[in-house]
Amino acid sequence: MTTSQPRSLPPPEENWKSQPQRNNTNNSMLPVPAANNSVPEKERQHIAERLLRVMCADLGALSVVNGKDFLKLAQTLVDTGARYGSFSVNEILGNMNTLALKHLPRMYNQVKVKVTCALGSNICLGIGVTCHSQSVGSDSCYILIAYQAEGNQIKRYVLGIKDVDSRDSGEFIHQWVQNVLSEFVMSEIRTVYVTDCKVNSSAFSKVGTCLRCSACSLNSVVQSVLNKRTLQARNMHDVIELLNVTEELAGSAGIARETFGSLEESSPPPCWNSVTDSLLLVHERYEQICEFYSRAKKLNIIQNLNKHLLSNLAAILAPVKQAVIELSNERRPTLQLVLPTYVKLEKLFTSKANDAGVISKLCHLFLEALKENFKVESAHKVAMILDPQQKLRPVPPYQHEEIISKVCELIHEVRDGAEETEFEAPTKKPRQSTETTKVQEDDRLGKNEVYDYLQEPLFQVTPDLFQYWSSVSQKHTHLSKLAFWLLAVPAVGARSECVNMCEQTLLIKRRRLLSPEDMNKIMFLKSNML
């Protein structure tokens, strides 16, 4: 039996030793490449043909068969054959889907324990949670993700996926979120929610801090200004014409993008579906596009393009899209960039608002839309201070005291939530007096810690924020705890990898291969096992 063999032996060596026909002990010590080379070419060809049939049946298998999980499966089957001799997969294993799904609840519970232990640990004082929706055709689903700082990294855990029902209200979605979270985190864990524009954020206001996805907010800013009805109402017909021409030049059939390439920058998040992409592409590839259409003898399209207006409008919109890309970085903290982004865009629009003509009118509209759609909350302000390269530098001096008081309030709230009060006095008066003195002393110490931190010189290079706060955790005790919570909260709700998972989930649902419960568990395992 394999269980009786010592666990210290490497599995390949066990496999070879257990076969009586492999009586040459030197063979067990051969390196893996030598064993692979012993496979006859005819057998290699047979394996290759089988792989090709799998790939042709489903193009998604192209990446699957090259992944480490497929290689582990193949190696496991080979090892089993080495132990017990050749066997028929159909007879021994039966339906592979049924076999795998039979063990799905057990593996789901194992990983659920791991995730629950991670999110319920006392390493940090809170978590960030994003709830956003994704649509594929007529189908939509919500995806719930938790974020927590572990060491010097932000760990992400997909907690649940739910089909969207048009009859579901915001309160119903909030109830679903609370039910899922109750399975993974304790009720006293502090939570910051980040929701996209399709999720009613007011439903979360009762349970904690709720922030709107920054990419959705900036997208709303651009959409509200460049809405064709808005432009028509203000007699900006030249802007409407420019948007129509750039959309045509960018190629509704995708020809131009394949011909000229896409912009050389990181992709914005999935919740960014701005009308600016065609305009920016045409501005970036203007010379190539002109040459292409002149060869195609379609100069009338180029002649309808207002190059001066294109350049001025691109100078306004390119920083907006770049801000979305920076705020959606998936590998490092982004919440501290929200307020500086607001200030930067406000300065940009204000400076351009003094220009003459249509650009001035547009910038006034952008300023109004920015104030209305891009809300900066207390959490954004506190997170900005926690960046030693920024601190209070992005905002004017008259806002400093207000932001510092927000930091102290949050430190006080977090400390009260983390510490258990054990004091009980027999009389009311001494208890009040003692409690008042303790609160005043804590407030003074918290404020002194904030001022000491702010007086330190600014970093001249962009620091690794979690590494920085780890190094000063003894010096700035309360601030470091606050940083490890807030800086793990993302500024943008939607993540490209998670959107891909949603699309796969909806595809599985459409094919009716799995029940909703099994589908949710598989997505959970895929996200959290590695």
Short mmCIF file of C-alpha atoms in Angstrom, two decimals:
data_model
loop_
_atom_site.label_atom_id
_atom_site.label_comp_id
_atom_site.label_asym_id
_atom_site.label_seq_id
_atom_site.Cartn_x
_atom_site.Cartn_y
_atom_site.Cartn_z
CA MET A 1 0.00 0.00 0.00
CA THR A 2 1.20 3.50 -0.74
CA THR A 3 0.26 4.66 2.73
CA SER A 4 2.82 2.31 4.28
CA GLN A 5 5.71 3.87 2.40
CA PRO A 6 7.80 6.51 4.18
CA ARG A 7 6.60 10.04 3.26
CA SER A 8 10.16 11.34 3.08
CA LEU A 9 10.83 9.50 -0.21
CA PRO A 10 10.20 11.49 -3.38
CA PRO A 11 7.06 10.25 -5.20
CA PRO A 12 8.86 9.51 -8.52
CA GLU A 13 11.33 7.25 -6.73
CA GLU A 14 8.52 5.42 -4.96
CA ASN A 15 6.74 4.85 -8.23
CA TRP A 16 9.73 3.31 -9.96
CA LYS A 17 10.70 1.13 -6.98
CA SER A 18 7.19 -0.30 -6.65
CA GLN A 19 7.31 -1.84 -10.14
CA PRO A 20 8.91 -5.35 -10.21
CA GLN A 21 9.84 -5.08 -13.89
CA ARG A 22 12.02 -2.02 -13.11
CA ASN A 23 14.63 -4.05 -11.18
CA ASN A 24 17.58 -1.83 -12.06
CA THR A 25 17.91 0.52 -9.10
CA ASN A 26 20.01 2.96 -11.12
CA ASN A 27 16.99 3.67 -13.30
CA SER A 28 15.20 5.23 -10.33
CA MET A 29 17.88 7.90 -10.09
CA LEU A 30 17.71 9.01 -13.72
CA PRO A 31 16.80 12.68 -14.20
CA VAL A 32 13.35 13.54 -15.51
CA PRO A 33 14.49 14.60 -19.01
CA ALA A 34 16.06 11.17 -19.58
CA ALA A 35 12.79 9.46 -18.68
CA ASN A 36 10.89 11.76 -21.04
CA ASN A 37 13.33 11.01 -23.85
CA SER A 38 12.62 7.31 -23.48
CA VAL A 39 9.06 7.83 -24.79
CA PRO A 40 8.97 6.59 -28.41
CA GLU A 41 8.28 9.19 -31.06
CA LYS A 42 5.15 7.34 -32.15
CA GLU A 43 3.72 7.67 -28.62
CA ARG A 44 4.64 11.36 -28.51
CA GLN A 45 2.77 11.85 -31.77
CA HIS A 46 -0.25 10.02 -30.34
CA ILE A 47 -0.26 12.28 -27.27
CA ALA A 48 0.11 15.39 -29.45
CA GLU A 49 -2.86 14.40 -31.59
CA ARG A 50 -5.00 13.88 -28.49
CA LEU A 51 -3.99 17.31 -27.15
CA LEU A 52 -4.78 18.94 -30.47
CA ARG A 53 -8.26 17.40 -30.50
CA VAL A 54 -8.90 18.87 -27.02
CA MET A 55 -7.66 22.30 -28.13
CA CYS A 56 -9.78 22.30 -31.27
CA ALA A 57 -12.89 21.32 -29.33
CA ASP A 58 -12.54 24.38 -27.07
CA LEU A 59 -10.09 27.20 -27.82
CA GLY A 60 -10.04 28.05 -24.14
CA ALA A 61 -8.12 24.81 -23.59
CA LEU A 62 -5.09 26.35 -25.34
CA SER A 63 -4.13 28.01 -22.07
CA VAL A 64 -5.43 25.18 -19.90
CA VAL A 65 -3.22 22.40 -21.31
CA ASN A 66 -0.16 24.62 -20.88
CA GLY A 67 -0.93 25.38 -17.25
CA LYS A 68 0.66 23.78 -14.22
CA ASP A 69 -2.64 22.29 -13.04
CA PHE A 70 -3.06 20.29 -16.26
CA LEU A 71 0.56 19.09 -16.01
CA LYS A 72 -0.06 17.99 -12.41
CA LEU A 73 -3.16 16.10 -13.52
CA ALA A 74 -1.23 14.37 -16.31
CA GLN A 75 1.60 13.52 -13.92
CA THR A 76 -0.87 12.10 -11.39
CA LEU A 77 -2.39 9.82 -14.04
CA VAL A 78 1.09 8.67 -15.11
CA ASP A 79 2.08 7.99 -11.48
CA THR A 80 -1.12 6.02 -10.91
CA GLY A 81 -0.38 3.93 -13.98
CA ALA A 82 3.17 3.33 -12.76
CA ARG A 83 1.82 2.04 -9.43
CA TYR A 84 -1.11 -0.08 -10.56
CA GLY A 85 -0.47 -0.71 -14.26
CA SER A 86 -2.42 0.54 -17.23
CA PHE A 87 -6.11 1.30 -16.69
CA SER A 88 -9.08 2.64 -18.64
CA VAL A 89 -9.91 6.16 -17.56
CA ASN A 90 -13.56 5.69 -18.50
CA GLU A 91 -13.93 2.50 -16.47
CA ILE A 92 -11.99 3.54 -13.39
CA LEU A 93 -12.82 7.25 -13.11
CA GLY A 94 -16.13 7.38 -14.95
CA ASN A 95 -17.44 10.83 -15.85
CA MET A 96 -14.62 13.26 -14.98
CA ASN A 97 -17.00 16.16 -14.34
CA THR A 98 -19.08 14.09 -11.92
CA LEU A 99 -15.95 12.82 -10.17
CA ALA A 100 -14.58 16.35 -9.68
CA LEU A 101 -17.88 17.88 -8.54
CA LYS A 102 -18.33 15.09 -6.01
CA HIS A 103 -15.33 16.45 -4.12
CA LEU A 104 -16.25 20.12 -4.63
CA PRO A 105 -17.94 20.67 -1.20
CA ARG A 106 -14.97 19.19 0.67
CA MET A 107 -12.39 21.35 -1.13
CA TYR A 108 -14.64 24.43 -0.87
CA ASN A 109 -14.86 24.01 2.91
CA GLN A 110 -11.09 23.55 3.20
CA VAL A 111 -10.36 26.78 1.32
CA LYS A 112 -13.18 28.57 3.14
CA VAL A 113 -11.45 27.83 6.45
CA LYS A 114 -8.22 29.30 5.07
CA VAL A 115 -9.96 32.48 3.88
CA THR A 116 -11.94 32.82 7.11
CA CYS A 117 -8.77 32.53 9.19
CA ALA A 118 -7.05 35.17 7.05
CA LEU A 119 -9.91 37.69 7.18
CA GLY A 120 -10.68 37.03 10.82
CA SER A 121 -7.14 37.39 12.10
CA ASN A 122 -6.01 40.22 14.37
CA ILE A 123 -3.18 41.28 12.06
CA CYS A 124 -5.08 44.38 10.96
CA LEU A 125 -8.11 46.28 12.16
CA GLY A 126 -10.34 46.03 9.11
CA ILE A 127 -10.85 45.00 5.51
CA GLY A 128 -11.91 46.54 2.23
CA VAL A 129 -14.81 45.04 0.30
CA THR A 130 -15.78 45.75 -3.29
CA CYS A 131 -19.14 44.90 -4.80
CA HIS A 132 -19.51 45.47 -8.52
CA SER A 133 -21.61 44.12 -11.37
CA GLN A 134 -20.62 42.74 -14.74
CA SER A 135 -22.78 42.10 -17.79
CA VAL A 136 -22.31 39.72 -20.71
CA GLY A 137 -25.11 40.15 -23.21
CA SER A 138 -28.41 39.97 -21.35
CA ASP A 139 -26.89 38.24 -18.31
CA SER A 140 -25.33 40.04 -15.33
CA CYS A 141 -23.82 39.07 -12.01
CA TYR A 142 -22.48 40.69 -8.87
CA ILE A 143 -19.05 39.80 -7.54
CA LEU A 144 -17.97 40.38 -3.94
CA ILE A 145 -14.25 40.68 -3.12
CA ALA A 146 -12.42 41.29 0.17
CA TYR A 147 -9.02 43.00 0.45
CA GLN A 148 -6.60 42.87 3.34
CA ALA A 149 -2.98 43.82 3.88
CA GLU A 150 -0.87 40.77 4.74
CA GLY A 151 2.78 41.54 5.26
CA ASN A 152 3.80 43.93 2.51
CA GLN A 153 1.14 42.79 0.04
CA ILE A 154 -2.54 43.31 -0.60
CA LYS A 155 -4.29 39.95 -0.60
CA ARG A 156 -7.56 39.57 -2.51
CA TYR A 157 -10.28 37.02 -1.77
CA VAL A 158 -13.33 36.46 -3.97
CA LEU A 159 -16.13 35.70 -1.52
CA GLY A 160 -19.16 35.21 -3.72
CA ILE A 161 -20.82 35.62 -7.10
CA LYS A 162 -24.55 36.19 -7.54
CA ASP A 163 -26.84 36.43 -10.55
CA VAL A 164 -28.43 39.83 -11.07
CA ASP A 165 -32.20 39.89 -11.04
CA SER A 166 -33.84 43.05 -12.38
CA ARG A 167 -36.31 42.82 -9.52
CA ASP A 168 -33.58 42.96 -6.88
CA SER A 169 -33.52 46.21 -4.92
CA GLY A 170 -30.46 47.85 -3.38
CA GLU A 171 -31.57 46.59 0.02
CA PHE A 172 -31.70 43.02 -1.31
CA ILE A 173 -28.10 43.28 -2.61
CA HIS A 174 -27.00 44.72 0.71
CA GLN A 175 -28.61 41.76 2.50
CA TRP A 176 -26.78 39.32 0.21
CA VAL A 177 -23.46 41.06 0.91
CA GLN A 178 -24.04 40.94 4.67
CA ASN A 179 -24.98 37.24 4.54
CA VAL A 180 -21.81 36.37 2.60
CA LEU A 181 -19.57 38.46 4.86
CA SER A 182 -21.08 36.87 7.97
CA GLU A 183 -19.66 33.54 6.79
CA PHE A 184 -16.09 34.87 6.59
CA VAL A 185 -15.57 37.79 9.00
CA MET A 186 -16.60 38.66 12.53
CA SER A 187 -19.17 41.42 12.95
CA GLU A 188 -16.68 43.67 14.77
CA ILE A 189 -14.26 43.73 11.82
CA ARG A 190 -14.37 47.26 10.40
CA THR A 191 -15.22 47.40 6.70
CA VAL A 192 -14.91 49.97 3.92
CA TYR A 193 -17.16 49.25 0.93
CA VAL A 194 -16.35 50.28 -2.64
CA THR A 195 -19.28 49.99 -5.05
CA ASP A 196 -19.67 50.70 -8.75
CA CYS A 197 -22.34 52.91 -10.31
CA LYS A 198 -24.76 49.97 -10.79
CA VAL A 199 -24.75 49.08 -7.08
CA ASN A 200 -26.81 51.34 -4.85
CA SER A 201 -24.27 52.66 -2.34
CA SER A 202 -26.96 54.09 -0.02
CA ALA A 203 -27.84 50.53 1.03
CA PHE A 204 -24.38 50.21 2.62
CA SER A 205 -24.38 53.52 4.49
CA LYS A 206 -25.87 51.88 7.60
CA VAL A 207 -23.10 49.35 8.09
CA GLY A 208 -19.88 51.28 7.48
CA THR A 209 -17.99 53.60 5.21
CA CYS A 210 -19.10 53.29 1.59
CA LEU A 211 -17.06 54.78 -1.26
CA ARG A 212 -17.95 54.98 -4.91
CA CYS A 213 -15.59 53.43 -7.46
CA SER A 214 -13.28 56.25 -8.63
CA ALA A 215 -13.16 54.99 -12.22
CA CYS A 216 -16.97 54.99 -12.36
CA SER A 217 -16.97 58.53 -10.95
CA LEU A 218 -14.53 59.86 -13.55
CA ASN A 219 -16.41 58.02 -16.26
CA SER A 220 -19.58 59.79 -15.13
CA VAL A 221 -17.75 63.12 -15.27
CA VAL A 222 -16.75 62.60 -18.90
CA GLN A 223 -20.09 61.09 -19.95
CA SER A 224 -22.11 63.93 -18.45
CA VAL A 225 -20.05 66.61 -20.25
CA LEU A 226 -19.70 64.88 -23.63
CA ASN A 227 -23.29 63.68 -23.71
CA LYS A 228 -24.64 64.70 -27.11
CA ARG A 229 -27.84 66.11 -25.64
CA THR A 230 -25.81 68.29 -23.27
CA LEU A 231 -23.62 69.50 -26.11
CA GLN A 232 -26.62 70.21 -28.32
CA ALA A 233 -28.32 72.22 -25.59
CA ARG A 234 -25.21 74.43 -25.37
CA ASN A 235 -24.80 74.77 -29.16
CA MET A 236 -21.49 72.88 -29.21
CA HIS A 237 -22.15 71.27 -32.57
CA ASP A 238 -18.46 71.31 -33.55
CA VAL A 239 -17.67 69.05 -30.56
CA ILE A 240 -20.47 66.65 -31.58
CA GLU A 241 -19.09 66.57 -35.10
CA LEU A 242 -15.56 65.89 -33.81
CA LEU A 243 -16.75 62.98 -31.67
CA ASN A 244 -18.65 61.49 -34.61
CA VAL A 245 -15.66 61.80 -36.97
CA THR A 246 -13.14 60.33 -34.49
CA GLU A 247 -15.48 57.43 -33.78
CA GLU A 248 -15.70 56.75 -37.52
CA LEU A 249 -11.92 57.10 -37.98
CA ALA A 250 -11.18 54.80 -35.05
CA GLY A 251 -13.15 52.17 -36.93
CA SER A 252 -16.40 50.74 -35.69
CA ALA A 253 -15.40 47.41 -37.29
CA GLY A 254 -12.03 47.40 -35.53
CA ILE A 255 -10.02 47.93 -38.72
CA ALA A 256 -8.24 51.07 -37.58
CA ARG A 257 -7.27 49.65 -34.19
CA GLU A 258 -5.71 46.61 -35.86
CA THR A 259 -4.01 48.83 -38.44
CA PHE A 260 -2.66 51.53 -36.15
CA GLY A 261 -2.48 49.62 -32.85
CA SER A 262 -3.85 50.68 -29.49
CA LEU A 263 -2.47 53.33 -27.19
CA GLU A 264 0.78 52.35 -25.49
CA GLU A 265 -0.38 52.35 -21.90
CA SER A 266 -1.98 50.15 -19.30
CA SER A 267 -5.56 49.18 -19.86
CA PRO A 268 -8.19 51.09 -17.88
CA PRO A 269 -10.58 49.11 -15.66
CA PRO A 270 -13.66 47.45 -17.17
CA CYS A 271 -15.98 50.07 -15.65
CA TRP A 272 -14.33 52.73 -17.84
CA ASN A 273 -16.31 52.85 -21.10
CA SER A 274 -15.67 56.44 -22.02
CA VAL A 275 -16.37 58.06 -25.38
CA THR A 276 -12.86 59.52 -25.21
CA ASP A 277 -11.05 56.35 -26.30
CA SER A 278 -11.70 56.87 -30.02
CA LEU A 279 -10.76 60.54 -29.79
CA LEU A 280 -7.49 59.83 -27.96
CA LEU A 281 -6.60 57.04 -30.39
CA VAL A 282 -7.10 59.32 -33.40
CA HIS A 283 -5.03 62.07 -31.76
CA GLU A 284 -2.20 59.67 -30.90
CA ARG A 285 -2.11 58.05 -34.37
CA TYR A 286 -3.11 61.09 -36.42
CA GLU A 287 -0.29 60.93 -38.99
CA GLN A 288 -0.75 57.19 -39.58
CA ILE A 289 -4.50 57.56 -39.94
CA CYS A 290 -4.14 60.40 -42.46
CA GLU A 291 -1.72 58.32 -44.51
CA PHE A 292 -4.00 55.28 -44.38
CA TYR A 293 -7.11 57.14 -45.54
CA SER A 294 -5.24 59.09 -48.21
CA ARG A 295 -4.08 55.79 -49.72
CA ALA A 296 -7.65 54.54 -49.54
CA LYS A 297 -8.72 57.76 -51.30
CA LYS A 298 -11.14 58.71 -48.52
CA LEU A 299 -9.81 62.20 -47.87
CA ASN A 300 -13.30 63.59 -47.22
CA ILE A 301 -13.26 61.93 -43.75
CA ILE A 302 -9.95 63.60 -42.84
CA GLN A 303 -11.12 66.96 -44.16
CA ASN A 304 -14.06 66.90 -41.76
CA LEU A 305 -11.69 66.60 -38.79
CA ASN A 306 -11.09 69.76 -36.71
CA LYS A 307 -7.42 69.16 -35.84
CA HIS A 308 -7.14 72.22 -33.56
CA LEU A 309 -10.16 71.21 -31.49
CA LEU A 310 -8.93 67.59 -31.43
CA SER A 311 -5.58 68.61 -29.93
CA ASN A 312 -7.14 70.87 -27.29
CA LEU A 313 -9.74 68.31 -26.29
CA ALA A 314 -7.14 65.53 -26.10
CA ALA A 315 -5.05 67.73 -23.77
CA ILE A 316 -8.02 67.78 -21.38
CA LEU A 317 -9.14 64.16 -21.67
CA ALA A 318 -5.79 62.35 -21.69
CA PRO A 319 -5.04 63.28 -18.03
CA VAL A 320 -8.51 62.03 -17.04
CA LYS A 321 -7.93 58.62 -18.59
CA GLN A 322 -4.40 58.47 -17.13
CA ALA A 323 -5.87 59.18 -13.69
CA VAL A 324 -8.27 56.25 -14.14
CA ILE A 325 -5.35 53.97 -15.02
CA GLU A 326 -3.36 55.06 -11.94
CA LEU A 327 -6.34 54.67 -9.62
CA SER A 328 -6.98 51.13 -10.89
CA ASN A 329 -3.48 49.75 -10.25
CA GLU A 330 -4.05 46.24 -8.90
CA ARG A 331 -0.66 45.64 -7.29
CA ARG A 332 -0.28 48.59 -4.91
CA PRO A 333 -2.41 50.93 -2.75
CA THR A 334 -4.50 53.48 -4.64
CA LEU A 335 -6.93 55.01 -2.13
CA GLN A 336 -4.38 57.71 -1.18
CA LEU A 337 -4.39 58.96 -4.81
CA VAL A 338 -8.08 59.95 -4.93
CA LEU A 339 -7.83 63.41 -3.36
CA PRO A 340 -4.60 64.36 -5.24
CA THR A 341 -6.32 63.24 -8.45
CA TYR A 342 -9.28 65.49 -7.73
CA VAL A 343 -6.97 68.45 -7.01
CA LYS A 344 -4.90 67.80 -10.15
CA LEU A 345 -7.94 67.62 -12.44
CA GLU A 346 -9.54 70.64 -10.81
CA LYS A 347 -6.39 72.68 -11.49
CA LEU A 348 -6.29 71.42 -15.09
CA PHE A 349 -9.89 72.37 -15.82
CA THR A 350 -9.52 75.73 -14.06
CA SER A 351 -6.42 76.66 -16.06
CA LYS A 352 -8.10 75.76 -19.36
CA ALA A 353 -11.36 77.52 -18.40
CA ASN A 354 -9.68 80.87 -19.05
CA ASP A 355 -9.09 79.99 -22.71
CA ALA A 356 -11.33 81.41 -25.39
CA GLY A 357 -14.00 79.54 -27.31
CA VAL A 358 -15.49 76.12 -26.90
CA ILE A 359 -12.66 74.69 -24.74
CA SER A 360 -13.41 77.27 -22.05
CA LYS A 361 -17.09 76.27 -22.03
CA LEU A 362 -16.19 72.59 -21.83
CA CYS A 363 -13.82 73.13 -18.91
CA HIS A 364 -16.52 74.99 -16.97
CA LEU A 365 -18.78 71.98 -17.57
CA PHE A 366 -16.00 69.62 -16.46
CA LEU A 367 -15.54 71.58 -13.23
CA GLU A 368 -19.25 71.31 -12.43
CA ALA A 369 -19.32 67.60 -13.30
CA LEU A 370 -16.20 66.94 -11.20
CA LYS A 371 -17.78 68.49 -8.10
CA GLU A 372 -21.03 66.65 -8.66
CA ASN A 373 -19.75 63.16 -9.55
CA PHE A 374 -16.27 62.78 -8.05
CA LYS A 375 -16.93 62.76 -4.32
CA VAL A 376 -13.92 62.90 -1.97
CA GLU A 377 -14.73 61.26 1.36
CA SER A 378 -12.96 61.32 4.72
CA ALA A 379 -11.33 57.95 4.02
CA HIS A 380 -9.68 59.42 0.90
CA LYS A 381 -8.30 62.37 2.88
CA VAL A 382 -6.91 60.19 5.67
CA ALA A 383 -5.35 57.76 3.17
CA MET A 384 -3.58 60.67 1.46
CA ILE A 385 -1.91 61.70 4.73
CA LEU A 386 -0.70 58.11 5.18
CA ASP A 387 1.46 58.42 2.06
CA PRO A 388 4.83 59.82 3.30
CA GLN A 389 5.51 61.23 -0.17
CA GLN A 390 2.31 63.32 -0.09
CA LYS A 391 1.05 63.94 3.45
CA LEU A 392 -0.74 67.33 3.20
CA ARG A 393 1.17 68.70 0.22
CA PRO A 394 -1.59 68.30 -2.44
CA VAL A 395 -4.14 70.45 -0.54
CA PRO A 396 -4.06 74.15 0.45
CA PRO A 397 -3.14 75.09 4.06
CA TYR A 398 -6.68 76.09 5.07
CA GLN A 399 -7.75 72.41 4.73
CA HIS A 400 -4.94 71.00 6.88
CA GLU A 401 -6.60 71.21 10.29
CA GLU A 402 -9.82 69.66 9.00
CA ILE A 403 -7.98 66.68 7.54
CA ILE A 404 -5.82 66.21 10.65
CA SER A 405 -8.96 66.15 12.80
CA LYS A 406 -10.39 63.44 10.49
CA VAL A 407 -7.25 61.35 11.06
CA CYS A 408 -7.54 61.74 14.82
CA GLU A 409 -11.24 60.84 14.76
CA LEU A 410 -10.56 57.69 12.78
CA ILE A 411 -7.67 56.71 15.08
CA HIS A 412 -9.99 57.15 18.06
CA GLU A 413 -12.79 55.08 16.45
CA VAL A 414 -10.42 52.29 15.47
CA ARG A 415 -8.81 52.21 18.91
CA ASP A 416 -12.20 52.04 20.64
CA GLY A 417 -13.24 49.18 18.39
CA ALA A 418 -10.01 47.27 19.01
CA GLU A 419 -9.77 47.65 22.77
CA GLU A 420 -12.24 46.17 25.24
CA THR A 421 -13.34 48.44 28.06
CA GLU A 422 -13.06 46.66 31.38
CA PHE A 423 -13.42 49.62 33.73
CA GLU A 424 -16.39 49.61 36.06
CA ALA A 425 -16.60 52.01 39.00
CA PRO A 426 -19.13 51.80 41.82
CA THR A 427 -20.18 55.42 41.49
CA LYS A 428 -21.06 57.46 38.43
CA LYS A 429 -18.99 60.54 39.11
CA PRO A 430 -15.52 58.93 39.36
CA ARG A 431 -16.21 56.81 36.28
CA GLN A 432 -17.12 59.86 34.20
CA SER A 433 -14.12 61.76 35.47
CA THR A 434 -11.73 58.89 34.80
CA GLU A 435 -13.20 58.21 31.36
CA THR A 436 -13.02 61.89 30.39
CA THR A 437 -9.39 62.12 31.47
CA LYS A 438 -8.51 58.92 29.56
CA VAL A 439 -10.23 60.14 26.38
CA GLN A 440 -8.49 63.51 26.59
CA GLU A 441 -5.12 61.83 27.15
CA ASP A 442 -5.69 59.45 24.22
CA ASP A 443 -6.75 62.32 21.97
CA ARG A 444 -3.66 64.29 22.92
CA LEU A 445 -1.34 61.35 22.28
CA GLY A 446 -3.05 60.58 18.97
CA LYS A 447 -2.80 64.18 17.78
CA ASN A 448 0.83 64.42 18.89
CA GLU A 449 1.63 61.26 16.91
CA VAL A 450 0.01 62.75 13.81
CA TYR A 451 1.91 66.05 14.17
CA ASP A 452 5.21 64.23 14.78
CA TYR A 453 4.66 62.23 11.60
CA LEU A 454 3.73 65.31 9.56
CA GLN A 455 6.85 67.16 10.69
CA GLU A 456 9.11 64.46 9.29
CA PRO A 457 10.56 65.28 5.82
CA LEU A 458 8.69 64.08 2.75
CA PHE A 459 9.96 61.07 0.84
CA GLN A 460 11.64 62.08 -2.40
CA VAL A 461 10.95 58.74 -4.08
CA THR A 462 7.75 56.69 -4.19
CA PRO A 463 7.92 54.33 -1.20
CA ASP A 464 6.50 50.86 -0.77
CA LEU A 465 3.80 52.01 1.62
CA PHE A 466 3.35 48.79 3.59
CA GLN A 467 7.09 48.34 3.94
CA TYR A 468 7.38 51.92 5.18
CA TRP A 469 4.67 51.52 7.81
CA SER A 470 6.18 48.22 8.93
CA SER A 471 9.48 50.01 9.56
CA VAL A 472 7.86 52.79 11.66
CA SER A 473 5.24 50.68 13.46
CA GLN A 474 6.95 51.15 16.83
CA LYS A 475 7.32 54.90 16.37
CA HIS A 476 3.85 55.60 14.96
CA THR A 477 1.78 52.85 16.54
CA HIS A 478 -1.75 54.11 15.86
CA LEU A 479 -1.01 55.51 12.42
CA SER A 480 0.63 52.29 11.25
CA LYS A 481 -2.41 50.23 12.28
CA LEU A 482 -4.66 52.66 10.46
CA ALA A 483 -2.43 52.51 7.37
CA PHE A 484 -2.50 48.71 7.16
CA TRP A 485 -6.28 48.87 7.09
CA LEU A 486 -7.08 51.87 4.88
CA LEU A 487 -4.32 51.46 2.30
CA ALA A 488 -5.54 47.93 1.53
CA VAL A 489 -8.86 49.40 0.33
CA PRO A 490 -8.81 49.89 -3.47
CA ALA A 491 -9.98 53.11 -5.10
CA VAL A 492 -11.57 51.22 -8.00
CA GLY A 493 -14.07 48.39 -7.55
CA ALA A 494 -13.81 46.40 -10.78
CA ARG A 495 -10.75 44.24 -11.44
CA SER A 496 -9.91 42.87 -14.88
CA GLU A 497 -9.24 39.33 -13.62
CA CYS A 498 -12.50 39.28 -11.69
CA VAL A 499 -14.42 40.53 -14.70
CA ASN A 500 -12.98 37.62 -16.69
CA MET A 501 -14.22 35.27 -13.97
CA CYS A 502 -17.69 36.82 -14.17
CA GLU A 503 -17.73 36.29 -17.92
CA GLN A 504 -16.69 32.66 -17.49
CA THR A 505 -19.35 32.20 -14.82
CA LEU A 506 -22.10 33.59 -17.02
CA LEU A 507 -20.91 31.42 -19.90
CA ILE A 508 -21.06 28.32 -17.70
CA LYS A 509 -24.51 29.34 -16.55
CA ARG A 510 -25.67 29.87 -20.13
CA ARG A 511 -24.48 26.38 -21.04
CA ARG A 512 -26.25 25.03 -17.94
CA LEU A 513 -23.32 22.85 -17.01
CA LEU A 514 -23.46 23.67 -13.30
CA SER A 515 -25.95 24.65 -10.66
CA PRO A 516 -25.62 28.20 -9.25
CA GLU A 517 -24.23 26.78 -5.98
CA ASP A 518 -21.54 24.73 -7.74
CA MET A 519 -20.71 27.65 -10.02
CA ASN A 520 -20.15 29.95 -7.03
CA LYS A 521 -17.95 27.38 -5.29
CA ILE A 522 -15.80 26.82 -8.38
CA MET A 523 -15.21 30.55 -8.83
CA PHE A 524 -14.39 30.81 -5.12
CA LEU A 525 -11.82 28.00 -5.39
CA LYS A 526 -10.30 29.40 -8.57
CA SER A 527 -9.74 32.77 -6.91
CA ASN A 528 -8.52 31.71 -3.49
CA MET A 529 -6.65 28.38 -3.77
CA LEU A 530 -3.35 29.75 -5.08
#
